[in-house]
GROMACS .gro file of C-alpha atoms in nm:
model
  343
    1GLY     CA    1   9.267  -1.414  -3.259
    2SER     CA    2   9.389  -1.546  -2.924
    3GLU     CA    3   9.069  -1.750  -2.874
    4MET     CA    4   9.120  -1.930  -3.206
    5CYS     CA    5   9.482  -2.000  -3.108
    6ILE     CA    6   9.369  -2.145  -2.775
    7ARG     CA    7   9.104  -2.356  -2.949
    8ASP     CA    8   9.359  -2.493  -3.198
    9ARG     CA    9   9.595  -2.585  -2.914
   10LEU     CA   10   9.313  -2.763  -2.733
   11ARG     CA   11   9.233  -2.958  -3.048
   12GLN     CA   12   9.599  -3.055  -3.084
   13ALA     CA   13   9.602  -3.168  -2.722
   14ARG     CA   14   9.295  -3.380  -2.788
   15ALA     CA   15   9.453  -3.534  -3.096
   16VAL     CA   16   9.778  -3.637  -2.929
   17SER     CA   17   9.653  -3.725  -2.580
   18ASP     CA   18   9.700  -4.085  -2.469
   19PRO     CA   19   9.743  -4.296  -2.785
   20GLU     CA   20   9.451  -4.531  -2.855
   21ASP     CA   21   9.672  -4.841  -2.880
   22VAL     CA   22   9.814  -4.817  -2.527
   23GLU     CA   23   9.661  -5.057  -2.278
   24LEU     CA   24   9.525  -4.881  -1.972
   25THR     CA   25   9.390  -4.997  -1.640
   26PRO     CA   26   9.026  -4.903  -1.569
   27ALA     CA   27   9.146  -4.626  -1.338
   28GLU     CA   28   9.382  -4.491  -1.604
   29GLN     CA   29   9.104  -4.510  -1.862
   30ASN     CA   30   8.879  -4.302  -1.639
   31VAL     CA   31   9.149  -4.039  -1.592
   32ARG     CA   32   9.197  -4.030  -1.968
   33LEU     CA   33   8.823  -3.985  -2.027
   34MET     CA   34   8.800  -3.705  -1.772
   35LYS     CA   35   9.092  -3.523  -1.935
   36ARG     CA   36   8.923  -3.563  -2.273
   37SER     CA   37   8.597  -3.432  -2.130
   38SER     CA   38   8.773  -3.123  -1.994
   39LEU     CA   39   8.931  -3.058  -2.333
   40GLU     CA   40   8.595  -3.091  -2.511
   41HIS     CA   41   8.431  -2.858  -2.259
   42ASN     CA   42   8.700  -2.594  -2.310
   43ILE     CA   43   8.671  -2.623  -2.688
   44GLY     CA   44   8.295  -2.580  -2.652
   45ALA     CA   45   8.344  -2.268  -2.441
   46ILE     CA   46   8.572  -2.113  -2.706
   47HIS     CA   47   8.319  -2.191  -2.981
   48TYR     CA   48   8.043  -2.040  -2.767
   49TRP     CA   49   8.221  -1.711  -2.703
   50GLN     CA   50   8.303  -1.685  -3.074
   51GLY     CA   51   7.933  -1.721  -3.157
   52GLU     CA   52   7.980  -2.067  -3.313
   53HIS     CA   53   7.691  -2.215  -3.120
   54GLU     CA   54   7.629  -2.534  -3.323
   55ALA     CA   55   7.996  -2.628  -3.287
   56ALA     CA   56   7.976  -2.542  -2.917
   57ILE     CA   57   7.679  -2.774  -2.868
   58ALA     CA   58   7.864  -3.061  -3.039
   59ALA     CA   59   8.175  -3.009  -2.823
   60PHE     CA   60   7.980  -2.976  -2.499
   61ARG     CA   61   7.788  -3.295  -2.580
   62ARG     CA   62   8.116  -3.478  -2.637
   63GLY     CA   63   8.224  -3.346  -2.298
   64VAL     CA   64   7.905  -3.482  -2.140
   65ALA     CA   65   7.949  -3.820  -2.310
   66THR     CA   66   8.313  -3.870  -2.212
   67MET     CA   67   8.258  -3.755  -1.852
   68GLY     CA   68   7.953  -3.981  -1.837
   69ALA     CA   69   8.163  -4.274  -1.956
   70ALA     CA   70   8.417  -4.205  -1.679
   71ARG     CA   71   8.190  -4.114  -1.388
   72GLY     CA   72   7.843  -4.228  -1.490
   73PRO     CA   73   7.580  -4.047  -1.701
   74ASP     CA   74   7.408  -3.897  -1.395
   75HIS     CA   75   7.717  -3.794  -1.200
   76PRO     CA   76   7.728  -3.423  -1.099
   77ASP     CA   77   8.054  -3.385  -1.293
   78VAL     CA   78   7.855  -3.387  -1.620
   79VAL     CA   79   7.664  -3.074  -1.515
   80ASP     CA   80   7.918  -2.815  -1.635
   81SER     CA   81   7.908  -2.939  -1.994
   82LEU     CA   82   7.531  -2.987  -1.978
   83GLU     CA   83   7.504  -2.619  -1.881
   84GLY     CA   84   7.713  -2.535  -2.186
   85VAL     CA   85   7.456  -2.715  -2.402
   86VAL     CA   86   7.176  -2.518  -2.233
   87TYR     CA   87   7.337  -2.180  -2.300
   88ALA     CA   88   7.430  -2.264  -2.659
   89CYS     CA   89   7.081  -2.397  -2.736
   90GLU     CA   90   6.930  -2.080  -2.587
   91ALA     CA   91   7.161  -1.871  -2.805
   92ILE     CA   92   7.025  -2.027  -3.125
   93GLY     CA   93   6.665  -2.012  -3.001
   94ASP     CA   94   6.629  -2.390  -2.956
   95LEU     CA   95   6.436  -2.366  -2.631
   96LEU     CA   96   6.317  -2.729  -2.636
   97CYS     CA   97   6.679  -2.844  -2.636
   98ALA     CA   98   6.769  -2.592  -2.363
   99GLU     CA   99   6.472  -2.691  -2.147
  100ALA     CA  100   6.542  -3.063  -2.178
  101HIS     CA  101   6.904  -3.025  -2.073
  102ALA     CA  102   6.823  -2.778  -1.794
  103SER     CA  103   6.563  -3.022  -1.658
  104ARG     CA  104   6.823  -3.300  -1.667
  105ILE     CA  105   7.066  -3.084  -1.468
  106LEU     CA  106   6.800  -3.022  -1.203
  107GLN     CA  107   6.723  -3.394  -1.177
  108ILE     CA  108   7.092  -3.489  -1.149
  109LEU     CA  109   7.159  -3.237  -0.872
  110GLU     CA  110   6.843  -3.321  -0.680
  111ASP     CA  111   6.920  -3.693  -0.694
  112SER     CA  112   7.289  -3.661  -0.610
  113ARG     CA  113   7.293  -3.371  -0.363
  114GLY     CA  114   6.939  -3.367  -0.227
  115PRO     CA  115   6.643  -3.142  -0.313
  116ASP     CA  116   6.743  -2.865  -0.069
  117HIS     CA  117   7.117  -2.855  -0.139
  118PRO     CA  118   7.251  -2.509  -0.236
  119THR     CA  119   7.377  -2.641  -0.571
  120VAL     CA  120   7.014  -2.701  -0.672
  121ILE     CA  121   6.968  -2.320  -0.682
  122ARG     CA  122   7.184  -2.294  -0.993
  123ALA     CA  123   6.975  -2.558  -1.170
  124LEU     CA  124   6.647  -2.391  -1.072
  125THR     CA  125   6.758  -2.050  -1.200
  126ALA     CA  126   6.896  -2.196  -1.525
  127LEU     CA  127   6.569  -2.377  -1.592
  128GLY     CA  128   6.377  -2.065  -1.493
  129ALA     CA  129   6.573  -1.861  -1.748
  130VAL     CA  130   6.470  -2.100  -2.025
  131GLU     CA  131   6.108  -2.093  -1.912
  132TYR     CA  132   6.124  -1.712  -1.911
  133ALA     CA  133   6.242  -1.716  -2.271
  134LYS     CA  134   5.941  -1.938  -2.350
  135GLY     CA  135   5.709  -1.689  -2.181
  136ASP     CA  136   5.608  -1.930  -1.902
  137LEU     CA  137   5.620  -1.678  -1.618
  138GLU     CA  138   5.419  -1.895  -1.378
  139SER     CA  139   5.682  -2.170  -1.391
  140VAL     CA  140   5.962  -1.914  -1.357
  141GLN     CA  141   5.799  -1.777  -1.042
  142GLU     CA  142   5.776  -2.128  -0.894
  143ARG     CA  143   6.145  -2.197  -0.968
  144PHE     CA  144   6.262  -1.875  -0.808
  145GLU     CA  145   6.038  -1.908  -0.505
  146ARG     CA  146   6.186  -2.251  -0.442
  147ALA     CA  147   6.541  -2.122  -0.499
  148ILE     CA  148   6.482  -1.843  -0.246
  149GLN     CA  149   6.352  -2.097   0.006
  150ILE     CA  150   6.666  -2.311  -0.036
  151ALA     CA  151   6.894  -2.006  -0.006
  152ALA     CA  152   6.715  -1.887   0.308
  153GLY     CA  153   6.780  -2.225   0.475
  154SER     CA  154   7.147  -2.237   0.375
  155PRO     CA  155   7.454  -2.100   0.554
  156GLU     CA  156   7.633  -1.785   0.438
  157PRO     CA  157   7.733  -1.679   0.180
  158VAL     CA  158   7.453  -1.871   0.005
  159ARG     CA  159   7.195  -1.730   0.245
  160THR     CA  160   7.260  -1.376   0.115
  161ARG     CA  161   7.164  -1.494  -0.233
  162ARG     CA  162   6.799  -1.496  -0.127
  163HIS     CA  163   6.797  -1.119  -0.175
  164VAL     CA  164   6.964  -1.140  -0.517
  165LEU     CA  165   6.708  -1.399  -0.621
  166GLY     CA  166   6.435  -1.186  -0.466
  167ALA     CA  167   6.521  -0.890  -0.688
  168GLU     CA  168   6.511  -1.120  -0.991
  169LEU     CA  169   6.176  -1.264  -0.883
  170ALA     CA  170   6.046  -0.908  -0.837
  171ALA     CA  171   6.085  -0.855  -1.212
  172ILE     CA  172   5.873  -1.165  -1.278
  173LEU     CA  173   5.602  -1.053  -1.036
  174ARG     CA  174   5.599  -0.709  -1.198
  175GLU     CA  175   5.550  -0.864  -1.541
  176ARG     CA  176   5.262  -1.068  -1.396
  177GLY     CA  177   5.103  -0.753  -1.256
  178ASP     CA  178   5.179  -0.819  -0.887
  179TYR     CA  179   5.327  -0.476  -0.817
  180GLU     CA  180   5.289  -0.500  -0.440
  181GLY     CA  181   5.481  -0.829  -0.428
  182ALA     CA  182   5.744  -0.699  -0.669
  183TRP     CA  183   5.796  -0.384  -0.465
  184ALA     CA  184   5.833  -0.579  -0.139
  185LEU     CA  185   6.099  -0.811  -0.281
  186ALA     CA  186   6.296  -0.537  -0.459
  187ASN     CA  187   6.286  -0.311  -0.154
  188ALA     CA  188   6.404  -0.595   0.073
  189ALA     CA  189   6.697  -0.655  -0.161
  190TYR     CA  190   6.783  -0.284  -0.169
  191VAL     CA  191   6.776  -0.259   0.212
  192ALA     CA  192   6.993  -0.572   0.243
  193PHE     CA  193   7.261  -0.427   0.014
  194GLU     CA  194   7.219  -0.055   0.095
  195ALA     CA  195   7.540  -0.022   0.295
  196ALA     CA  196   7.743  -0.269   0.089
  197THR     CA  197   8.085  -0.155  -0.033
  198ASP     CA  198   8.180  -0.475  -0.216
  199PRO     CA  199   8.148  -0.407  -0.594
  200GLN     CA  200   7.944  -0.720  -0.658
  201LEU     CA  201   7.699  -0.635  -0.379
  202ALA     CA  202   7.683  -0.277  -0.509
  203GLU     CA  203   7.577  -0.424  -0.842
  204HIS     CA  204   7.297  -0.615  -0.668
  205ARG     CA  205   7.190  -0.293  -0.493
  206ALA     CA  206   7.170  -0.120  -0.831
  207ALA     CA  207   6.962  -0.408  -0.969
  208ALA     CA  208   6.716  -0.366  -0.681
  209LEU     CA  209   6.699   0.011  -0.741
  210ARG     CA  210   6.637  -0.052  -1.111
  211GLU     CA  211   6.348  -0.282  -1.029
  212LEU     CA  212   6.199  -0.030  -0.785
  213SER     CA  213   6.215   0.225  -1.067
  214MET     CA  214   6.033  -0.012  -1.303
  215VAL     CA  215   5.757  -0.089  -1.053
  216ALA     CA  216   5.703   0.280  -0.974
  217SER     CA  217   5.689   0.357  -1.346
  218GLU     CA  218   5.431   0.085  -1.410
  219GLN     CA  219   5.216   0.233  -1.133
  220GLY     CA  220   5.237   0.585  -1.278
  221ARG     CA  221   5.462   0.719  -1.000
  222HIS     CA  222   5.690   0.881  -1.256
  223ALA     CA  223   5.883   1.127  -1.036
  224GLU     CA  224   5.964   0.846  -0.794
  225ALA     CA  225   6.063   0.617  -1.082
  226ILE     CA  226   6.304   0.876  -1.222
  227ASP     CA  227   6.455   0.930  -0.875
  228TYR     CA  228   6.528   0.557  -0.839
  229LEU     CA  229   6.663   0.552  -1.193
  230GLU     CA  230   6.902   0.840  -1.124
  231ARG     CA  231   7.031   0.655  -0.818
  232THR     CA  232   7.082   0.346  -1.035
  233LEU     CA  233   7.277   0.549  -1.291
  234THR     CA  234   7.491   0.700  -1.014
  235ALA     CA  235   7.571   0.351  -0.885
  236SER     CA  236   7.661   0.243  -1.237
  237ARG     CA  237   7.901   0.537  -1.280
  238ASP     CA  238   8.061   0.481  -0.941
  239ASN     CA  239   8.109   0.108  -1.005
  240ASP     CA  240   8.206  -0.039  -1.341
  241PHE     CA  241   7.922  -0.287  -1.391
  242GLY     CA  242   8.029  -0.385  -1.742
  243ARG     CA  243   7.867  -0.366  -2.084
  244THR     CA  244   7.575  -0.603  -2.025
  245ASN     CA  245   7.452  -0.435  -1.709
  246GLY     CA  246   7.506  -0.097  -1.873
  247LEU     CA  247   7.266  -0.195  -2.151
  248VAL     CA  248   7.010  -0.322  -1.900
  249ILE     CA  249   7.022   0.007  -1.710
  250GLN     CA  250   6.989   0.199  -2.037
  251LEU     CA  251   6.682  -0.006  -2.130
  252THR     CA  252   6.530   0.076  -1.792
  253ARG     CA  253   6.603   0.444  -1.851
  254VAL     CA  254   6.419   0.437  -2.184
  255PHE     CA  255   6.124   0.250  -2.031
  256VAL     CA  256   6.089   0.498  -1.743
  257LEU     CA  257   6.132   0.809  -1.961
  258THR     CA  258   5.877   0.687  -2.216
  259ARG     CA  259   5.614   0.626  -1.952
  260ALA     CA  260   5.691   0.963  -1.794
  261GLY     CA  261   5.620   1.129  -2.129
  262GLU     CA  262   5.978   1.250  -2.184
  263LEU     CA  263   5.974   1.107  -2.535
  264ASP     CA  264   6.254   1.306  -2.702
  265THR     CA  265   6.495   1.205  -2.427
  266ALA     CA  266   6.366   0.846  -2.434
  267ILE     CA  267   6.419   0.816  -2.811
  268ALA     CA  268   6.771   0.962  -2.788
  269ALA     CA  269   6.857   0.719  -2.506
  270ALA     CA  270   6.711   0.422  -2.695
  271GLU     CA  271   6.900   0.508  -3.013
  272GLU     CA  272   7.222   0.543  -2.813
  273GLY     CA  273   7.171   0.197  -2.661
  274LEU     CA  274   7.076   0.051  -2.998
  275VAL     CA  275   7.408   0.158  -3.152
  276GLU     CA  276   7.595  -0.045  -2.891
  277ALA     CA  277   7.352  -0.338  -2.896
  278ARG     CA  278   7.382  -0.368  -3.276
  279GLU     CA  279   7.744  -0.470  -3.228
  280ASN     CA  280   7.595  -0.813  -3.159
  281PRO     CA  281   7.349  -0.849  -3.454
  282GLY     CA  282   7.032  -1.044  -3.383
  283SER     CA  283   7.086  -1.036  -3.008
  284ILE     CA  284   6.796  -0.994  -2.770
  285ASP     CA  285   6.952  -0.662  -2.656
  286ALA     CA  286   6.925  -0.515  -3.006
  287GLN     CA  287   6.567  -0.641  -3.034
  288LEU     CA  288   6.469  -0.487  -2.701
  289PHE     CA  289   6.617  -0.148  -2.793
  290LEU     CA  290   6.441  -0.158  -3.129
  291MET     CA  291   6.111  -0.219  -2.951
  292ARG     CA  292   6.174   0.070  -2.712
  293VAL     CA  293   6.258   0.311  -2.998
  294ILE     CA  294   5.946   0.205  -3.191
  295GLU     CA  295   5.729   0.241  -2.882
  296ALA     CA  296   5.858   0.593  -2.811
  297LEU     CA  297   5.829   0.700  -3.176
  298LEU     CA  298   5.467   0.588  -3.191
  299ALA     CA  299   5.392   0.767  -2.865
  300ARG     CA  300   5.550   1.093  -2.988
  301ASP     CA  301   5.388   1.062  -3.336
  302SER     CA  302   5.565   1.363  -3.489
  303THR     CA  303   5.627   1.405  -3.863
  304GLY     CA  304   5.810   1.102  -3.997
  305ASP     CA  305   5.792   0.907  -3.672
  306HIS     CA  306   5.548   0.647  -3.807
  307GLU     CA  307   5.765   0.579  -4.113
  308ARG     CA  308   6.078   0.542  -3.898
  309ALA     CA  309   5.890   0.311  -3.662
  310ALA     CA  310   5.769   0.096  -3.954
  311ALA     CA  311   6.123   0.061  -4.092
  312MET     CA  312   6.257  -0.035  -3.751
  313PHE     CA  313   5.976  -0.285  -3.705
  314ALA     CA  314   6.077  -0.458  -4.029
  315GLU     CA  315   6.432  -0.485  -3.893
  316LEU     CA  316   6.297  -0.612  -3.562
  317GLU     CA  317   6.089  -0.886  -3.723
  318ALA     CA  318   6.378  -1.002  -3.940
  319SER     CA  319   6.606  -1.008  -3.636
  320ALA     CA  320   6.356  -1.199  -3.424
  321GLU     CA  321   6.305  -1.458  -3.698
  322GLY     CA  322   6.665  -1.530  -3.782
  323GLY     CA  323   6.871  -1.399  -3.494
  324LYS     CA  324   6.987  -1.546  -3.166
  325GLY     CA  325   6.726  -1.387  -2.942
  326PRO     CA  326   6.439  -1.621  -2.850
  327ARG     CA  327   6.132  -1.499  -3.038
  328ALA     CA  328   5.888  -1.632  -2.775
  329MET     CA  329   6.037  -1.388  -2.527
  330ILE     CA  330   5.915  -1.086  -2.724
  331ALA     CA  331   5.621  -1.235  -2.917
  332ASP     CA  332   5.350  -1.047  -2.726
  333GLU     CA  333   5.523  -0.711  -2.765
  334LEU     CA  334   5.578  -0.777  -3.135
  335ALA     CA  335   5.205  -0.836  -3.176
  336GLU     CA  336   5.120  -0.517  -2.983
  337LEU     CA  337   5.363  -0.307  -3.189
  338ARG     CA  338   5.230  -0.452  -3.516
  339ALA     CA  339   4.875  -0.364  -3.411
  340ALA     CA  340   4.982  -0.010  -3.319
  341LEU     CA  341   5.155   0.039  -3.654
  342GLU     CA  342   4.861  -0.096  -3.851
  343GLY     CA  343   4.612   0.103  -3.644
   0.00000   0.00000   0.00000
């Protein structure tokens, strides 16, 4: 494919760049190292998008090492390749590796830019994402609250990000049972982006609507939840939000319909999403859709539903053990589903 061709060309460029036996001044040596670092980073990115995560980690680490040799191990220029390591480690479920590198990024940016610099937001959210995968919601909340505070004190366009971050924090508060706090943040984000015409801001508006739907559903306000969901779906149809956001919206739809008792529709929607999510075997998307199908089947409990749920649970466990999705992220729900099946 074209990505393999690009990767091969990058490798060739690495192999022939600046012969080792040529004497270079220190400045020329640094330039050479930075070029090599860029090549390694790009090779890592190609490996990552092809699902070759171990190879990606190795390439990104070479990028970190060569940039560190040129600019210093704690220079901000090493951050891009360090982020590559974080994402690749997350993809293989190595959350200790991801957390260690995300923490290093945060330290580098705090030390080099200052603790309240806008670039620190990216480090806080990256570390928060790893902590979320580990199930440490308290730490995630702290990271996002600090990120929102930094964004609120920054000039535009960074200042607007406080609402984007607020909608993301709303999901954490909802999972922690703080529905009032979650509603306030999601509603503030929706109001901020209500009149937006820019496609990216429209996507943020839809994310806020989706979260409002989830909170209403959790509180048993099912008609209201479905109304917010329909508005989210309309926004998705009017603006091409892409495959990933489409799957997220579909998951929300299944969640809301299940809790509203519309189980036949929920199962059909979950199975539709599962077909698409299975295109990436072992992904967290496929695992989440499997959980939603199982949950709805057990709630409906018609003839054959328990057997179908048990078969899907076996697939879910195998996927969570050996796939790319972090098991810690869904461990509690796995335990609840197992108890429901055995009960």
